[in-house]
Coordinates of C-alpha atoms in Angstrom, one line a residue:
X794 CA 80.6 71.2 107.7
X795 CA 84.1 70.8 105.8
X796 CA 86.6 68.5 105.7
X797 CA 90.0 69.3 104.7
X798 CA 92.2 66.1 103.8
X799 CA 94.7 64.6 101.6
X800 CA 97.5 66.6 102.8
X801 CA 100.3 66.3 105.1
X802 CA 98.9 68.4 108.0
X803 CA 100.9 70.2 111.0
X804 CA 98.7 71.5 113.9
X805 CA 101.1 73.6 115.4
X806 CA 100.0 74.4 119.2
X807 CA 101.6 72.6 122.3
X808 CA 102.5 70.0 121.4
X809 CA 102.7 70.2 117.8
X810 CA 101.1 67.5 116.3
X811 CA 102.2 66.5 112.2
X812 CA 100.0 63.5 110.1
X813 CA 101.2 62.4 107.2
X814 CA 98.2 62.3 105.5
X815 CA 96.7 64.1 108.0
X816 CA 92.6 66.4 107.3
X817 CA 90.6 69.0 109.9
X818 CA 86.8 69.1 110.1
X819 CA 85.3 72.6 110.4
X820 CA 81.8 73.2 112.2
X821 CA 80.6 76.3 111.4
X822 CA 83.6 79.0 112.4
X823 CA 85.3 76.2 114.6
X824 CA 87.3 73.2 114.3
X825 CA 85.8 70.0 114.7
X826 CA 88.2 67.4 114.7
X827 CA 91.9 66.7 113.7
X828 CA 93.3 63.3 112.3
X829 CA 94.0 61.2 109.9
X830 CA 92.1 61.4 106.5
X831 CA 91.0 58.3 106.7
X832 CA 89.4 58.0 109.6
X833 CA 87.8 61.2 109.4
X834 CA 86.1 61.1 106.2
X835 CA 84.4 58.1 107.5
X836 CA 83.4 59.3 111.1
X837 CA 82.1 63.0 109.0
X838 CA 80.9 61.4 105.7
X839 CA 78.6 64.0 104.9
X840 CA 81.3 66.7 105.5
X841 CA 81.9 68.8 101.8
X842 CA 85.5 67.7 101.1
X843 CA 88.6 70.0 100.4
X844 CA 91.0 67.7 98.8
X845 CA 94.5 69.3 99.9
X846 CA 95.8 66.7 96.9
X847 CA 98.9 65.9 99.0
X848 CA 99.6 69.6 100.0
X849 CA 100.7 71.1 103.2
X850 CA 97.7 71.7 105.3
X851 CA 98.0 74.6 108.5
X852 CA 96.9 77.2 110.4
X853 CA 96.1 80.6 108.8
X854 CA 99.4 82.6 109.0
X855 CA 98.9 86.1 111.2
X856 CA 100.9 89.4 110.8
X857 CA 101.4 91.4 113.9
X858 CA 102.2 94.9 112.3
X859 CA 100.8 96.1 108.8
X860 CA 100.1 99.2 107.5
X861 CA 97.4 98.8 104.6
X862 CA 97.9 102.9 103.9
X863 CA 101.4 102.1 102.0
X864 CA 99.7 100.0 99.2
X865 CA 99.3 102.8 97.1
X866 CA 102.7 103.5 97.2
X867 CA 104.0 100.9 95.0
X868 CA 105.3 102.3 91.6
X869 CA 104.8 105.8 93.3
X870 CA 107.5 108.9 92.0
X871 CA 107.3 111.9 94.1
X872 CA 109.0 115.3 92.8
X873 CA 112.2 116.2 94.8
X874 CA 111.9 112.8 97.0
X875 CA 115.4 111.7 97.5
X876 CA 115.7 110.3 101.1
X877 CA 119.1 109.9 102.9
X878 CA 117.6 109.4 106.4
X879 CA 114.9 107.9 108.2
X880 CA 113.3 111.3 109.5
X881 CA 113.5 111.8 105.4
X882 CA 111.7 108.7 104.1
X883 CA 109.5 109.2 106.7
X884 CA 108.3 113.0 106.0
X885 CA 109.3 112.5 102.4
X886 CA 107.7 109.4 101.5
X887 CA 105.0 108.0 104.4
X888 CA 103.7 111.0 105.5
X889 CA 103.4 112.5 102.1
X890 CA 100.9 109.7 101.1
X891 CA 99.2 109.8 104.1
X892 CA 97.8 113.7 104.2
X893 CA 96.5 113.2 100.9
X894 CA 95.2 110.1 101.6
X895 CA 90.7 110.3 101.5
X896 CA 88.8 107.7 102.7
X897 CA 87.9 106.3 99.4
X898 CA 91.4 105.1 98.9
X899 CA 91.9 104.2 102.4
X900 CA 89.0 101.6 101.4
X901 CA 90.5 100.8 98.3
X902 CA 93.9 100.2 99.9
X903 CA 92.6 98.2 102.1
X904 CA 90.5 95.5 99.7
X905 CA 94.0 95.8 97.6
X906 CA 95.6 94.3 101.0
X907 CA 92.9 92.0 101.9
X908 CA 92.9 90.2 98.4
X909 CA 96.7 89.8 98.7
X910 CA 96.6 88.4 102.0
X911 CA 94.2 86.2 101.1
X912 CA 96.0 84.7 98.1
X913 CA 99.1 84.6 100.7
X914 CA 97.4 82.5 103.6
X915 CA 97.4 85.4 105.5
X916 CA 93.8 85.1 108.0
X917 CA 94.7 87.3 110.4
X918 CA 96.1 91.2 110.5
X919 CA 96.9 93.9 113.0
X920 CA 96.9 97.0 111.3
X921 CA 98.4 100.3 112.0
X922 CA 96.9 102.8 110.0
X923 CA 97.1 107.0 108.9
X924 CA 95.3 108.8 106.4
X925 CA 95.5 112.8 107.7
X926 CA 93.9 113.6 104.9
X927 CA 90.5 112.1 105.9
X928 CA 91.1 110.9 109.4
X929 CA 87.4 110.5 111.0
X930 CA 85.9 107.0 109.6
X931 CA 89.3 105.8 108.0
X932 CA 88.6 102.9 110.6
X933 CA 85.6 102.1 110.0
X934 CA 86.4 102.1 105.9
X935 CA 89.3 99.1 106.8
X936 CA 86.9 97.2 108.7
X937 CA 84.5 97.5 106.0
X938 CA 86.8 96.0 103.4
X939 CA 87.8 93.5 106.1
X940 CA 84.4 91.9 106.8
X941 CA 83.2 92.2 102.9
X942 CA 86.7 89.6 102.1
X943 CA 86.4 88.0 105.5
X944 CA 89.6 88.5 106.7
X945 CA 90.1 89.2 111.0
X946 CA 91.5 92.2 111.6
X947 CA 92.8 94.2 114.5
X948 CA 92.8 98.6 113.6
X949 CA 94.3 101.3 115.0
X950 CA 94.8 104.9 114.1
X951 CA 98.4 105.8 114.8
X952 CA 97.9 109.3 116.7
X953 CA 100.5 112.1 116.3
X954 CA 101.5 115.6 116.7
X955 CA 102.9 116.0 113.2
X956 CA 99.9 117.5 111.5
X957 CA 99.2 120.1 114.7
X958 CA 96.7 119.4 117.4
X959 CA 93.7 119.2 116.0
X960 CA 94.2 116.6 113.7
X961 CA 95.9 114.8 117.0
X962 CA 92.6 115.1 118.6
X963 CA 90.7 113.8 116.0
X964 CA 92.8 110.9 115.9
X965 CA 92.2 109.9 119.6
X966 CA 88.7 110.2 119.0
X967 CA 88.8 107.7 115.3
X968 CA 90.5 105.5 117.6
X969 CA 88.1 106.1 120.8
X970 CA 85.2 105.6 118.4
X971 CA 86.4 102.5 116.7
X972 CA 87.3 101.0 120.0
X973 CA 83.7 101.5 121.2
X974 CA 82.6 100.2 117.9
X975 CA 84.7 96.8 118.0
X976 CA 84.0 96.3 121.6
X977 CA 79.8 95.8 120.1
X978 CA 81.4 93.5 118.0
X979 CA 79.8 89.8 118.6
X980 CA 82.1 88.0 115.4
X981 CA 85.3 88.1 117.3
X982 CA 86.8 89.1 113.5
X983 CA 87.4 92.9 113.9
X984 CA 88.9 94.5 117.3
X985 CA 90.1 98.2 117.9
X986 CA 93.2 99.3 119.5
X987 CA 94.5 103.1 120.5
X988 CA 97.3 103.8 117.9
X989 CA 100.3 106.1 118.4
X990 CA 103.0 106.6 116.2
X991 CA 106.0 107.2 118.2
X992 CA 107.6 108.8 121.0
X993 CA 109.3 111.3 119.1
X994 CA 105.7 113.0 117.6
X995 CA 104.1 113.0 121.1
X996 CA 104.0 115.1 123.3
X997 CA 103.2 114.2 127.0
X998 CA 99.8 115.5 127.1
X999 CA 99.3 113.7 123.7
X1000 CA 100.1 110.5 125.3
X1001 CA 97.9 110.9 128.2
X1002 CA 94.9 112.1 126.2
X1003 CA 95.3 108.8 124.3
X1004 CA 95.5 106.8 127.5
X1005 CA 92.5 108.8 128.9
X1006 CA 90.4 107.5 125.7
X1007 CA 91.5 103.9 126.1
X1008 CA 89.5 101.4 128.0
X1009 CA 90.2 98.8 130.5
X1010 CA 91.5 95.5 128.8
X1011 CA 92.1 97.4 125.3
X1012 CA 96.1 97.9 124.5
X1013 CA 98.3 100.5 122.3
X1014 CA 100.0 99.8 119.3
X1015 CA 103.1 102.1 118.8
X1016 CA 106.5 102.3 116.9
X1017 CA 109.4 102.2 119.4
X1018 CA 112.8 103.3 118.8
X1019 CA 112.6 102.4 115.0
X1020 CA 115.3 105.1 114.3
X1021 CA 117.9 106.6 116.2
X1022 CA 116.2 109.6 116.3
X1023 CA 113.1 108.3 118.2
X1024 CA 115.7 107.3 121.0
X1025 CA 117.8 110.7 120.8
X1026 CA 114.7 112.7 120.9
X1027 CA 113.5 111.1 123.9
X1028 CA 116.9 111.9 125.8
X1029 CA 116.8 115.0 125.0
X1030 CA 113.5 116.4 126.0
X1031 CA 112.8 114.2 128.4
X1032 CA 115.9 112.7 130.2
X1033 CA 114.8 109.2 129.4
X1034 CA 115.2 106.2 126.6
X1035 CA 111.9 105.6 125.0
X1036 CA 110.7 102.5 126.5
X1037 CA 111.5 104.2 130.0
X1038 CA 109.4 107.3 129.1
X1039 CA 106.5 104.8 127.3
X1040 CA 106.6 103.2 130.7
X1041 CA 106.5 106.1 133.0
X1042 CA 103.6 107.5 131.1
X1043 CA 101.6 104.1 131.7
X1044 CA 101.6 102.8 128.4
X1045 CA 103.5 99.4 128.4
X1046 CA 101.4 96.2 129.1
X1047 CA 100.4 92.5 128.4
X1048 CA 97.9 94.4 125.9
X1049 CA 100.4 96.9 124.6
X1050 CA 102.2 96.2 120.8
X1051 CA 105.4 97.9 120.7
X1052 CA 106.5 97.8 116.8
X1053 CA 110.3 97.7 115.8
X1054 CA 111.9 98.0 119.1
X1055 CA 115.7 97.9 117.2
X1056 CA 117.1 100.9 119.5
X1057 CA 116.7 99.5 122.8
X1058 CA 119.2 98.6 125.7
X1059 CA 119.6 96.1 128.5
X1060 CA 117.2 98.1 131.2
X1061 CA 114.3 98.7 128.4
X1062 CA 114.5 95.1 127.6
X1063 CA 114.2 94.4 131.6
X1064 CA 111.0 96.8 131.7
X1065 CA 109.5 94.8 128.3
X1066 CA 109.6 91.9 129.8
X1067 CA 108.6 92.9 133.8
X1068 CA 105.7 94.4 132.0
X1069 CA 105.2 91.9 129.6
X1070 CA 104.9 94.0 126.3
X1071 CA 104.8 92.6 123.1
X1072 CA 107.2 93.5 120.7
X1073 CA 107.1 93.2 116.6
X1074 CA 110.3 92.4 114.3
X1075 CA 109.6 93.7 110.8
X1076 CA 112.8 92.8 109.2
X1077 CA 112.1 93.7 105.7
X1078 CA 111.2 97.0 106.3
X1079 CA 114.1 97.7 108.7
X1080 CA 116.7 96.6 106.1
X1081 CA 114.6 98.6 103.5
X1082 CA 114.7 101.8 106.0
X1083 CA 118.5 101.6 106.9
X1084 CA 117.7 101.0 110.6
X1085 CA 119.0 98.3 111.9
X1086 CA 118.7 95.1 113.1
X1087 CA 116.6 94.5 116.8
X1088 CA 118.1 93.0 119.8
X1089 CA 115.5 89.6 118.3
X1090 CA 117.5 86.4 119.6
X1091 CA 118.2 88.7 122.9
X1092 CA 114.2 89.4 123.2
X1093 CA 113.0 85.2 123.1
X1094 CA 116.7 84.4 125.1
X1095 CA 114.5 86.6 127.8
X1096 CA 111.2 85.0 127.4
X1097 CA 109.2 88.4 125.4
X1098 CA 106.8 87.7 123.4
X1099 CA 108.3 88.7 120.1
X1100 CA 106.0 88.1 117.2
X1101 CA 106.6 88.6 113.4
X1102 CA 105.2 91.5 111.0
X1103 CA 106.0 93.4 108.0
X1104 CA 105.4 97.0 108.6
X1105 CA 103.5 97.3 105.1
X1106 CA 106.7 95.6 102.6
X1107 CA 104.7 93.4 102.0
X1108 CA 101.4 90.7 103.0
X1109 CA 103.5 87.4 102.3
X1110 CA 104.7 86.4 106.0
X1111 CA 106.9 83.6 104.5
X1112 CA 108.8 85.7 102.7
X1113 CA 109.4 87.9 106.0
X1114 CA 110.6 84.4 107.7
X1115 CA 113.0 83.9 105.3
X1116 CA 114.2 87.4 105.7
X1117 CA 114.4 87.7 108.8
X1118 CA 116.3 84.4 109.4
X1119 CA 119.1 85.5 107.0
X1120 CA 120.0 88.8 108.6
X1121 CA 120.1 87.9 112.0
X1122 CA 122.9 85.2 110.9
X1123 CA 124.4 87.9 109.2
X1124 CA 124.1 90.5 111.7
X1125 CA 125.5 88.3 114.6
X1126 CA 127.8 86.3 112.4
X1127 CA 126.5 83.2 113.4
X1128 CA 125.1 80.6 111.1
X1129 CA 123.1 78.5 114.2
X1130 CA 121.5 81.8 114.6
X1131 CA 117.3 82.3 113.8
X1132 CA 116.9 78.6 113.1
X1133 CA 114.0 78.1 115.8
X1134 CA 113.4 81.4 117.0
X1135 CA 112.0 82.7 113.3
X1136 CA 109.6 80.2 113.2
X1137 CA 108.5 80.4 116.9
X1138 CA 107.9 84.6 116.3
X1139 CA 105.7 83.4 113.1
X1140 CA 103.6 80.3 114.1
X1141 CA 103.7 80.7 118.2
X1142 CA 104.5 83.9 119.5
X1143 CA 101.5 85.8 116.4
X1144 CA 99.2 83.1 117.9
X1145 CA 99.7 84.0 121.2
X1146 CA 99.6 87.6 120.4
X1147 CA 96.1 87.1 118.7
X1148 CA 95.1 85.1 122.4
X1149 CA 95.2 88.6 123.8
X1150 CA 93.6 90.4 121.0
X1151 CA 90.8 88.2 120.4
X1152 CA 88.5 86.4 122.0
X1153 CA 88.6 82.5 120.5
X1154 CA 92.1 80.4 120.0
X1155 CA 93.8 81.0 116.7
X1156 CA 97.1 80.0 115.0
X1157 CA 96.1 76.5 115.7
X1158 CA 94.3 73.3 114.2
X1159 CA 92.7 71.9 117.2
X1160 CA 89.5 71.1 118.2
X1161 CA 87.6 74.4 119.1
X1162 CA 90.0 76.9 117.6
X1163 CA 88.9 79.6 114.9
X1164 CA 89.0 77.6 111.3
X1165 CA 91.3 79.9 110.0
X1166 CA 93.3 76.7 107.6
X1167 CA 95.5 77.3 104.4
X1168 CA 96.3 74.8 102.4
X1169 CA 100.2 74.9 100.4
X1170 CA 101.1 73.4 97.3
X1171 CA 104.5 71.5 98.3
X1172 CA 105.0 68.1 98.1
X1173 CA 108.6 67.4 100.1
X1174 CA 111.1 65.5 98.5
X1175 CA 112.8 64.7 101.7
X1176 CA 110.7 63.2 104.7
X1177 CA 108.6 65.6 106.5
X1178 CA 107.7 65.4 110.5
X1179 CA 107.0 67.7 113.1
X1180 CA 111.0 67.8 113.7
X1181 CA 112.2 69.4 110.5
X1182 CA 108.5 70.9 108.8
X1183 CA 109.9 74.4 109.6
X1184 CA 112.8 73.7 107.5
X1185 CA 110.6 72.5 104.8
X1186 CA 108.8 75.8 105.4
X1187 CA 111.3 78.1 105.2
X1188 CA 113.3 76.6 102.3
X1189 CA 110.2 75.2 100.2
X1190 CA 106.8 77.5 100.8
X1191 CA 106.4 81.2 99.5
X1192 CA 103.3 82.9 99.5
X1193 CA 102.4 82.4 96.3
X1194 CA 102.3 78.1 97.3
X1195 CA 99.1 78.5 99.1
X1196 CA 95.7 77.5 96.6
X1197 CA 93.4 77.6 99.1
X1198 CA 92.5 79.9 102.3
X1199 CA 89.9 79.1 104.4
X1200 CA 88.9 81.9 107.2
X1201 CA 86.8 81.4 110.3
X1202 CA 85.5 78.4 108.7
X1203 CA 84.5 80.2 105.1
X1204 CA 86.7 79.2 101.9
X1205 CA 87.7 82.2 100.8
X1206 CA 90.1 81.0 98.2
X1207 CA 89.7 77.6 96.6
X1208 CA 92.5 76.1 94.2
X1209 CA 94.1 80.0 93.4
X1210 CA 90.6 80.7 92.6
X1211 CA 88.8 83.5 94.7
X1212 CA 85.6 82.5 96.0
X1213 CA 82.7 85.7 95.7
X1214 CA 85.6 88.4 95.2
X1215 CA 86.0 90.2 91.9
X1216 CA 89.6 91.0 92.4
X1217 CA 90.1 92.1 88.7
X1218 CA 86.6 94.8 89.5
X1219 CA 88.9 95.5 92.2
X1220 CA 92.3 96.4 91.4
X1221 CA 90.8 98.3 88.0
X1222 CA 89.3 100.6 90.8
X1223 CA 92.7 100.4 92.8
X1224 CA 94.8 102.2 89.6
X1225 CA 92.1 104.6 89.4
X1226 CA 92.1 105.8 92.7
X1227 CA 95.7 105.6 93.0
X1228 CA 96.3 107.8 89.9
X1229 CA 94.7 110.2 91.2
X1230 CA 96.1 110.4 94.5
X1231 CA 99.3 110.0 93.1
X1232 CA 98.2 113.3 90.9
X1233 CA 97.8 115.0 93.9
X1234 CA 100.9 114.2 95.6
X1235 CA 102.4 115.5 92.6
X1236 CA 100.5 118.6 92.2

């Protein structure tokens, strides 16, 4: 049993409940209790104590679209690469890493991601994943790194025509595998989903030999309309927009994560929401990508679940808040623009997202939820209540404020110090791997 006090403490959850100097008692993988310090380290005396030290104590932070194959790609040169369009970065860069990616530093890429989301707050990811260089057990590598740092994680393997139809195949089946795999699963800390890429590197029968390997109750995870060229590729062979096609061919649903979604107009955002698809805004990478800005304060004006990712920039999910509440000021010129819609994608809408992935409550400190808790070194130097802690948030908290990250209930990082993990052991092994991959990119 822990106890984590001493901190002013926001619950999130409806309502949202804020103590001033506020602690939450774990159980096990569960929370206990919620209250005030003081009367909880008398009612759980024997509780090990967390001293928060006047912090800002919350719920594990959650991104809802990652892609743990980019790591490696930081610092990377590739010979010729000089991308003026999407379809370019995309051929050029992504999918350049990803056929030479093995499995080995599909593992490696994925403790690199783990450890960083860890020292960000970040408990909980779902990841969208490609390696057609070593495609069958890539899965099963991420969920290894997963469980040995703790962190919850839902994989997919994003299917596509690209590399010819074999490779497609074996894609479906990674995906089919893992799905069966996570479905044995008693933790509730790694789930499978059935991964596509995008519309515009399917084909039909692609699409329904994904759907034919998906089971009841498990959803798809799929880059919509990212680019232009997704949506003019989809008018052009097939007389229809991309969500309209997506839909036709039986994809959309409660279950379904449609990533990006920036290209799409008034009757696609009709069939998101009739069908109640969940959508992803990854603003970093879409300014990074030259693609434009989503339809965001449209999509949560129309009640869809919109939730908040990063698309593999990076594992620091304040930073993306910060982000993506600047450019949609920008982009609609209008400065009352993103104020409460930001954080509801981030702390709310990922929650609720996770609801349908998992299996126990998360994104919350409440009695029963997952103990998933980070604790952030600010100390406000303006009053602080449940009114205005998103402002304190977004102006005051990076990633690099959280010291401690606790994870269904196990302190995984302790005062900046990681608890059991070797991260130096770790990221020695990272630049050795990479180096060579980056060798064979290069050859």
């Amino acid at each position: 049993m822990l106890l984590i006090g001493n901190g002013r403490l926001v619950t999130r959850g409806a309502p949202c409940q804020f103590f001033e100097n506020g602690a939450v008692v774990t159980d096990g993988s569960l929370i206990l209790a919620v209250g005030e310090t003081v009367t909880l380290r008398k009612e759980y005396a024997s509780a090990g104590f967390v001293d928060a030290r006047g912090g800002l104590i919350m719920p594990g932070l959650i991104n809802a679209h990652n892609h743990i194959y980019s790591a490696f790609a930081r610092g990377l040169s590739i010979k010729g690469y000089s991308a003026k369009s999407f379809p370019e970065i995309l051929d050029g860069l992504w999918w350049t890493i990803d056929r030479n990616l093995l499995l080995e530093d599909t593992y490696y890429s994925a403790m690199a991601t783990f450890i960083d989301c860890i020292r960000n707050g970040c408990t909980t990811v779902f990841d969208h994943h490609a390696s057609y260089g070593g495609i069958r057990g890539s899965l099963f590598k991420i969920a290894d790194a997963a469980k040995s740092l703790g962190v919850r994680a839902s994989l997919c393997y994003e299917v596509s025509d690209r590399d010819g139809v074999d490779k497609m195949r074996e894609a479906v089946a990674e995906n089919a595998d893992f799905i069966r795999f996570a479905m044995t699963e008693k933790s509730d800390m790694i789930k499978g989903m059935m991964g596509m890429h995008a519309s515009f590197t399917l084909s039909d029968d692609s699409i329904a030999l994904c759907r034919e390997n998906t089971p009841d109750g498990i959803g798809f995870h799929i880059h919509v309309a990212e680019g232009m060229e997704d949506v003019d590729d989809s008018i052009k062979k097939y007389g229809k927009r991309v969500i309209e096609r997506l839909s036709d061919l039986g994809i959309l649903g409660q279950n379904t994560i449609t990533g990006h979604c920036i290209h799409v107009g008034e009757n696609e955002l009709g069939i998101i929401k009739d069908t109640d698809t969940m959508v992803v805004h990854n603003p970093e990478s879409n300014m990074g990508n030259a693609v434009g800005i989503p339809p965001c304060m449209e999509m949560v004006r129309r009640g869809i679940l919109l939730g908040l990712g990063t698309d593999g920039y990076t594992n620091d999910m304040f930073e993306s808040e910060k982000v993506a509440n600047i450019i949609h000021k920008h982009e609609l010129r209008d400065p009352s623009a993103a104020w409460s819609e930001v954080p509801q994608m981030l702390f709310y809408n990922n929650a609720a997202m996770c609801e349908r992935a998992f299996d126990a409550k998360i994104g919350v400190l409440e009695p029963g939820a997952v103990a998933d808790i980070i604790v952030c070194d600010y100390v406000p130097l303006t009053p602080m209540s449940s009114d205005n802690v998103d402002g304190h948030i977004l102006f005051g908290i990076s990633g690099r404020s959280v010291v401690t990250t606790i994870i269904n209930g196990v302190v995984r990082m302790k005062d900046r110090e990681l608890i059991g993990i070797d991260a130096d052991a770790v990221l020695a092994k990272c630049r050795e791997v990479s180096a060579e991959l980056w060798r064979r990119i290069n050859l």
